[in-house]
Each structure stands twice: as C-alpha cells, then as structure tokens.
Short mmCIF file of C-alpha atoms in Angstrom, two decimals:
data_model
loop_
_atom_site.label_atom_id
_atom_site.label_comp_id
_atom_site.label_asym_id
_atom_site.label_seq_id
_atom_site.Cartn_x
_atom_site.Cartn_y
_atom_site.Cartn_z
CA GLY A 4 -62.11 -4.79 40.37
CA ALA A 5 -59.62 -6.54 38.49
CA GLY A 6 -57.96 -3.37 36.50
CA VAL A 7 -57.92 -0.15 35.10
CA SER A 8 -62.03 1.14 34.87
CA GLN A 9 -62.55 4.42 33.09
CA THR A 10 -66.15 5.88 32.62
CA PRO A 11 -68.07 7.09 30.22
CA SER A 12 -66.21 4.81 27.25
CA ASN A 13 -67.67 7.62 25.15
CA LYS A 14 -68.29 10.65 25.81
CA VAL A 15 -69.64 13.56 23.07
CA THR A 16 -70.21 16.97 24.03
CA GLU A 17 -71.01 20.29 22.94
CA LYS A 18 -68.31 23.00 22.69
CA GLY A 19 -68.16 25.34 25.63
CA LYS A 20 -69.55 22.54 28.02
CA TYR A 21 -68.05 21.03 31.37
CA VAL A 22 -66.70 17.48 30.85
CA GLU A 23 -66.16 15.39 34.44
CA LEU A 24 -64.11 11.77 32.94
CA ARG A 25 -63.88 8.91 36.24
CA CYS A 26 -61.22 6.36 36.73
CA ASP A 27 -61.23 4.03 39.08
CA PRO A 28 -57.76 2.55 40.01
CA ILE A 29 -56.48 -1.22 40.81
CA SER A 30 -57.34 -0.84 44.60
CA GLY A 31 -54.55 -0.85 46.68
CA HIS A 32 -52.11 1.29 44.12
CA THR A 33 -51.24 4.74 45.83
CA ALA A 34 -50.04 6.29 41.95
CA LEU A 35 -52.57 7.27 38.83
CA TYR A 36 -52.07 9.12 36.46
CA TRP A 37 -53.58 10.34 33.67
CA TYR A 38 -53.17 10.86 29.92
CA ARG A 39 -54.30 12.01 26.76
CA GLN A 40 -54.08 10.15 23.55
CA SER A 41 -55.18 12.02 19.79
CA LEU A 42 -54.75 9.95 16.69
CA GLY A 43 -52.35 8.15 15.74
CA GLN A 44 -49.76 9.85 18.71
CA GLY A 45 -48.23 8.18 21.78
CA PRO A 46 -50.10 9.11 24.85
CA GLU A 47 -49.17 12.30 26.24
CA PHE A 48 -49.30 13.30 30.17
CA LEU A 49 -51.51 15.50 32.00
CA ILE A 50 -50.96 15.00 35.61
CA TYR A 51 -50.03 12.11 38.04
CA PHE A 52 -51.04 12.07 41.53
CA GLN A 53 -49.26 9.84 44.64
CA GLY A 54 -52.00 9.42 46.80
CA THR A 55 -54.07 12.21 47.27
CA GLY A 56 -52.14 14.79 46.13
CA ALA A 57 -50.97 16.05 42.14
CA ALA A 58 -47.17 15.08 42.19
CA ASP A 59 -47.16 16.44 38.75
CA ASP A 60 -49.47 18.68 37.03
CA SER A 61 -47.02 20.00 34.96
CA GLY A 62 -48.93 18.01 31.44
CA LEU A 63 -52.22 19.69 32.20
CA PRO A 64 -52.05 22.17 28.90
CA ASN A 65 -54.09 25.00 30.37
CA ASP A 66 -56.12 26.14 33.82
CA ARG A 67 -59.51 24.41 31.84
CA PHE A 68 -58.37 21.38 33.02
CA PHE A 69 -58.34 20.24 36.41
CA ALA A 70 -57.59 16.22 37.79
CA VAL A 71 -58.65 15.61 41.52
CA ARG A 72 -58.58 12.33 43.66
CA PRO A 73 -59.50 12.76 47.43
CA GLU A 74 -59.58 9.99 49.30
CA GLY A 75 -56.94 7.92 47.39
CA SER A 76 -58.61 5.85 45.16
CA VAL A 77 -60.95 7.45 42.57
CA SER A 78 -59.95 10.22 40.39
CA THR A 79 -61.90 12.91 38.11
CA LEU A 80 -60.35 14.58 35.50
CA LYS A 81 -63.02 17.81 34.67
CA ILE A 82 -62.70 20.05 31.72
CA GLN A 83 -63.76 23.42 32.01
CA ARG A 84 -64.93 25.39 28.84
CA THR A 85 -64.27 22.28 26.23
CA GLU A 86 -63.11 23.26 22.35
CA ARG A 87 -62.88 21.04 19.98
CA GLY A 88 -59.20 20.53 20.04
CA ASP A 89 -60.25 18.94 23.57
CA SER A 90 -61.97 15.77 21.72
CA ALA A 91 -58.97 13.07 22.15
CA VAL A 92 -58.78 9.47 24.22
CA TYR A 93 -58.13 10.05 27.60
CA LEU A 94 -56.17 7.63 29.61
CA CYS A 95 -56.23 6.57 33.21
CA ALA A 96 -53.62 4.18 34.88
CA SER A 97 -52.21 3.11 38.04
CA SER A 98 -49.30 1.73 39.56
CA PRO A 99 -48.87 0.11 42.83
CA ASP A 100 -45.73 2.51 44.04
CA ARG A 101 -44.03 5.27 41.82
CA ILE A 102 -40.69 4.56 44.12
CA LEU A 103 -40.06 1.37 43.26
CA GLY A 104 -40.62 1.87 39.28
CA THR A 105 -43.41 -0.73 38.79
CA GLU A 106 -45.47 -0.93 35.74
CA ALA A 107 -48.41 1.26 34.89
CA PHE A 108 -51.91 -0.83 34.48
CA PHE A 109 -53.68 1.22 31.84
CA GLY A 110 -57.97 1.84 31.43
CA GLN A 111 -59.31 1.20 28.08
CA GLY A 112 -59.88 4.91 28.13
CA THR A 113 -62.38 8.07 27.32
CA ARG A 114 -63.04 8.64 24.04
CA LEU A 115 -64.14 12.65 24.65
CA THR A 116 -65.36 13.95 21.44
CA VAL A 117 -66.22 17.94 21.03
CA VAL A 118 -68.32 19.22 18.59
CA GLY B 16 -62.91 1.00 17.48
CA GLU B 17 -61.51 4.01 16.22
CA SER B 18 -57.50 3.10 15.17
CA VAL B 19 -54.63 4.36 17.35
CA GLY B 20 -52.22 2.94 14.21
CA LEU B 21 -52.51 6.10 11.73
CA HIS B 22 -49.25 7.82 10.30
CA LEU B 23 -47.59 6.09 12.25
CA PRO B 24 -44.15 3.84 11.30
CA THR B 25 -45.01 0.54 10.15
CA LEU B 26 -43.72 -2.81 10.48
CA SER B 27 -44.91 -5.54 8.28
CA VAL B 28 -44.09 -9.41 8.96
CA GLN B 29 -45.53 -13.07 8.30
CA GLU B 30 -45.88 -15.26 10.85
CA GLY B 31 -43.45 -16.91 12.34
CA ASP B 32 -40.63 -14.56 11.80
CA ASN B 33 -38.89 -12.98 14.10
CA SER B 34 -39.93 -8.78 14.99
CA ILE B 35 -37.90 -5.92 15.86
CA ILE B 36 -39.10 -2.36 16.75
CA ASN B 37 -37.04 0.02 17.64
CA CYS B 38 -37.41 3.47 20.00
CA ALA B 39 -35.16 6.08 20.26
CA TYR B 40 -35.41 7.54 23.97
CA SER B 41 -35.04 11.36 24.99
CA ASN B 42 -33.56 11.14 28.14
CA SER B 43 -30.08 10.07 29.08
CA ALA B 44 -31.28 10.65 32.35
CA SER B 45 -34.23 7.63 32.64
CA ASP B 46 -33.49 4.93 34.36
CA TYR B 47 -37.09 2.97 33.93
CA PHE B 48 -38.27 1.82 30.50
CA ILE B 49 -41.51 -0.13 29.36
CA TRP B 50 -42.71 -1.34 26.35
CA TYR B 51 -46.11 -1.04 25.83
CA LYS B 52 -48.66 -2.72 23.44
CA GLN B 53 -52.17 -1.34 22.17
CA GLU B 54 -54.60 -2.19 20.10
CA SER B 55 -57.31 -0.67 18.38
CA GLY B 56 -60.16 0.68 20.81
CA LYS B 57 -57.86 -0.24 24.17
CA GLY B 58 -55.34 1.25 26.18
CA PRO B 59 -52.24 0.02 26.02
CA GLN B 60 -50.65 -2.69 27.83
CA PHE B 61 -47.99 -3.76 29.63
CA ILE B 62 -44.88 -6.18 27.89
CA ILE B 63 -42.20 -5.94 28.71
CA ASP B 64 -39.84 -3.77 31.22
CA ILE B 65 -35.79 -2.64 31.82
CA ARG B 66 -34.28 -0.63 34.36
CA SER B 67 -30.99 1.23 33.28
CA ASN B 68 -28.84 -0.91 34.88
CA MET B 69 -29.86 -4.21 32.30
CA ASP B 70 -28.86 -3.91 28.94
CA LYS B 71 -30.90 -6.95 28.43
CA ARG B 72 -34.27 -8.65 29.78
CA GLN B 73 -36.07 -11.15 28.15
CA GLY B 74 -39.86 -12.76 29.02
CA GLN B 75 -42.51 -14.68 27.45
CA ARG B 76 -41.39 -14.66 23.38
CA VAL B 77 -40.31 -10.78 24.13
CA THR B 78 -36.63 -9.26 24.39
CA VAL B 79 -36.17 -6.23 25.78
CA LEU B 80 -32.19 -4.77 24.66
CA LEU B 81 -30.92 -1.33 26.02
CA ASN B 82 -28.41 0.58 24.70
CA LYS B 83 -27.49 3.85 26.82
CA THR B 84 -24.49 5.01 24.84
CA VAL B 85 -26.96 5.62 22.03
CA LYS B 86 -30.13 5.70 23.22
CA HIS B 87 -31.57 3.19 22.21
CA LEU B 88 -34.13 1.27 23.22
CA SER B 89 -35.38 -2.30 20.66
CA LEU B 90 -38.75 -4.80 21.52
CA GLN B 91 -37.62 -8.67 19.84
CA ILE B 92 -40.58 -10.97 19.67
CA ALA B 93 -40.35 -14.13 18.56
CA ALA B 94 -41.93 -16.15 16.00
CA THR B 95 -44.31 -12.98 16.02
CA GLN B 96 -48.26 -14.49 15.64
CA PRO B 97 -51.23 -12.59 14.13
CA GLY B 98 -52.25 -11.91 17.61
CA ASP B 99 -48.81 -9.29 18.26
CA SER B 100 -50.80 -6.97 15.54
CA ALA B 101 -50.66 -3.76 17.64
CA VAL B 102 -49.23 -0.78 18.03
CA TYR B 103 -46.11 -0.68 20.33
CA PHE B 104 -44.97 1.95 22.46
CA CYS B 105 -41.67 2.09 24.64
CA ALA B 106 -42.00 4.58 27.64
CA GLU B 107 -39.44 5.89 29.50
CA ARG B 108 -39.06 7.35 33.09
CA GLY B 109 -36.61 10.01 34.56
CA ASN B 110 -34.66 9.32 37.45
CA SER B 111 -35.41 12.55 39.20
CA GLY B 112 -38.67 13.12 41.39
CA TYR B 113 -42.31 12.21 40.27
CA SER B 114 -41.05 11.33 37.28
CA THR B 115 -44.33 10.20 35.53
CA LEU B 116 -43.48 7.45 31.84
CA THR B 117 -43.17 9.98 28.55
CA PHE B 118 -44.34 8.12 25.45
CA GLY B 119 -42.75 7.58 22.18
CA LYS B 120 -44.33 7.91 18.95
CA GLY B 121 -45.26 4.21 18.78
CA THR B 122 -44.53 1.59 15.75
CA MET B 123 -47.98 -0.14 14.12
CA LEU B 124 -46.53 -4.05 13.48
CA LEU B 125 -48.67 -5.95 11.08
CA VAL B 126 -48.51 -10.23 11.18
CA SER B 127 -49.63 -11.65 8.14
CA PRO B 128 -50.75 -15.06 8.50
#
C-alpha cells in the first residue's frame, strides 16, 4: 500500500481481555517499530523489528506485551490481561533500512481504550 | 479526533510570521535527528531530518539547526500558515547498534489567520 496501515483504528476492550493490534508496513521496508502515545505525550518506544526478528524489545513495559513479525512484513502487537493503564494510541512505523538512518513513516495509530 | 496537544508547551503565531520551535535532546551520542508534525488524530508525519555531521539543513519553508555543543535542535518554519498548526516533535537516534528513535515532549503550534 501507499503508507503504513494499522487496524483497527479504534479498539474498546474490557479490563482483563486480550487484544491484538495489526500493522501493515510499507512494502519492502525491513525495519518496523511499535510506539505507544499517551495523551499529551510524545510517542514512547516499545519494540523494533529488523526483518522477522525483534532487534530491540527493551521498551515493552512488562510480559503482558508481545509482538511478532513472522514473515518480515505484517506485525501484530499482542496485549494480554489488559489494564486501564494500557489505554493509549499505539503507533506503528516502518523504514527502508535502519542502518542508513532513513526516516520512519508512521501509521495513523490504533486508539486502545480499556474500560 | 482526540487532541494530542493537551499539557504541551504552546507557540501561538500569526499567519505569515516565522516560527521557531526548540528541542533539547538527551543523548550526546545521538547521530540522527528528525522533526515530526502530528495533527490531531493522525500519526506523526516526517518534516525534515539532519545528521550529526551537519549543523543546518533546509527544506521547503523549513530549516533545522543542530547545536551539538548544547544538545539543542530547532525547527524554523517560514511564512507560517494555518495548516502548519499541529504538535511538533523532535526525535533522536543513538549511534549504537539498533538504536531507535526517542521522541521529545512536543510543542503545539497554533497559527491564527
């Protein structure tokens, strides 16, 4: 596609439930990033993939959060036993090659609300 | 959409003025910097980038200045337009291994017609 696509755009879930957020990066981009943005804050890094592997997952807040990118393209961010504090906009970005330091293109985000 | 601008520093300017948005970055080893624009309900949009071996870079109506001595980055927008109203974030990337982008707190720019 023309840009990074994230689905769903909005997700409301009950506390304790499991959710999956999907990211379709720009075709051919090897690097993929997940960020979380709370109201009034800048995006906060969660995890970075280079190809299929998670090169840096140091931003994941705890073991309830997990992300995969099995074929080096689409990525899924998974949150178990959701808590109200998980409510935020989850942003995905992709870039052609991290080594070259090229810009990262962001999707519109998924707004997660845990009630 | 829900605003991302609450509780952020705000710069209010008149249409046609030049705007300067400042950012203090944290890592002296960062080698790459990007300015992003974020409108309400949307993801961040790339504006301009600069590498640490440069101190100035110009784009269309925008200029980024980098002062590594004091770890300061600025974004200058010439002839600001109402469509420039948004939250602006600077982001830095460290130079080690698979370093990722770290975002600053953001500044809301409000442009009055």
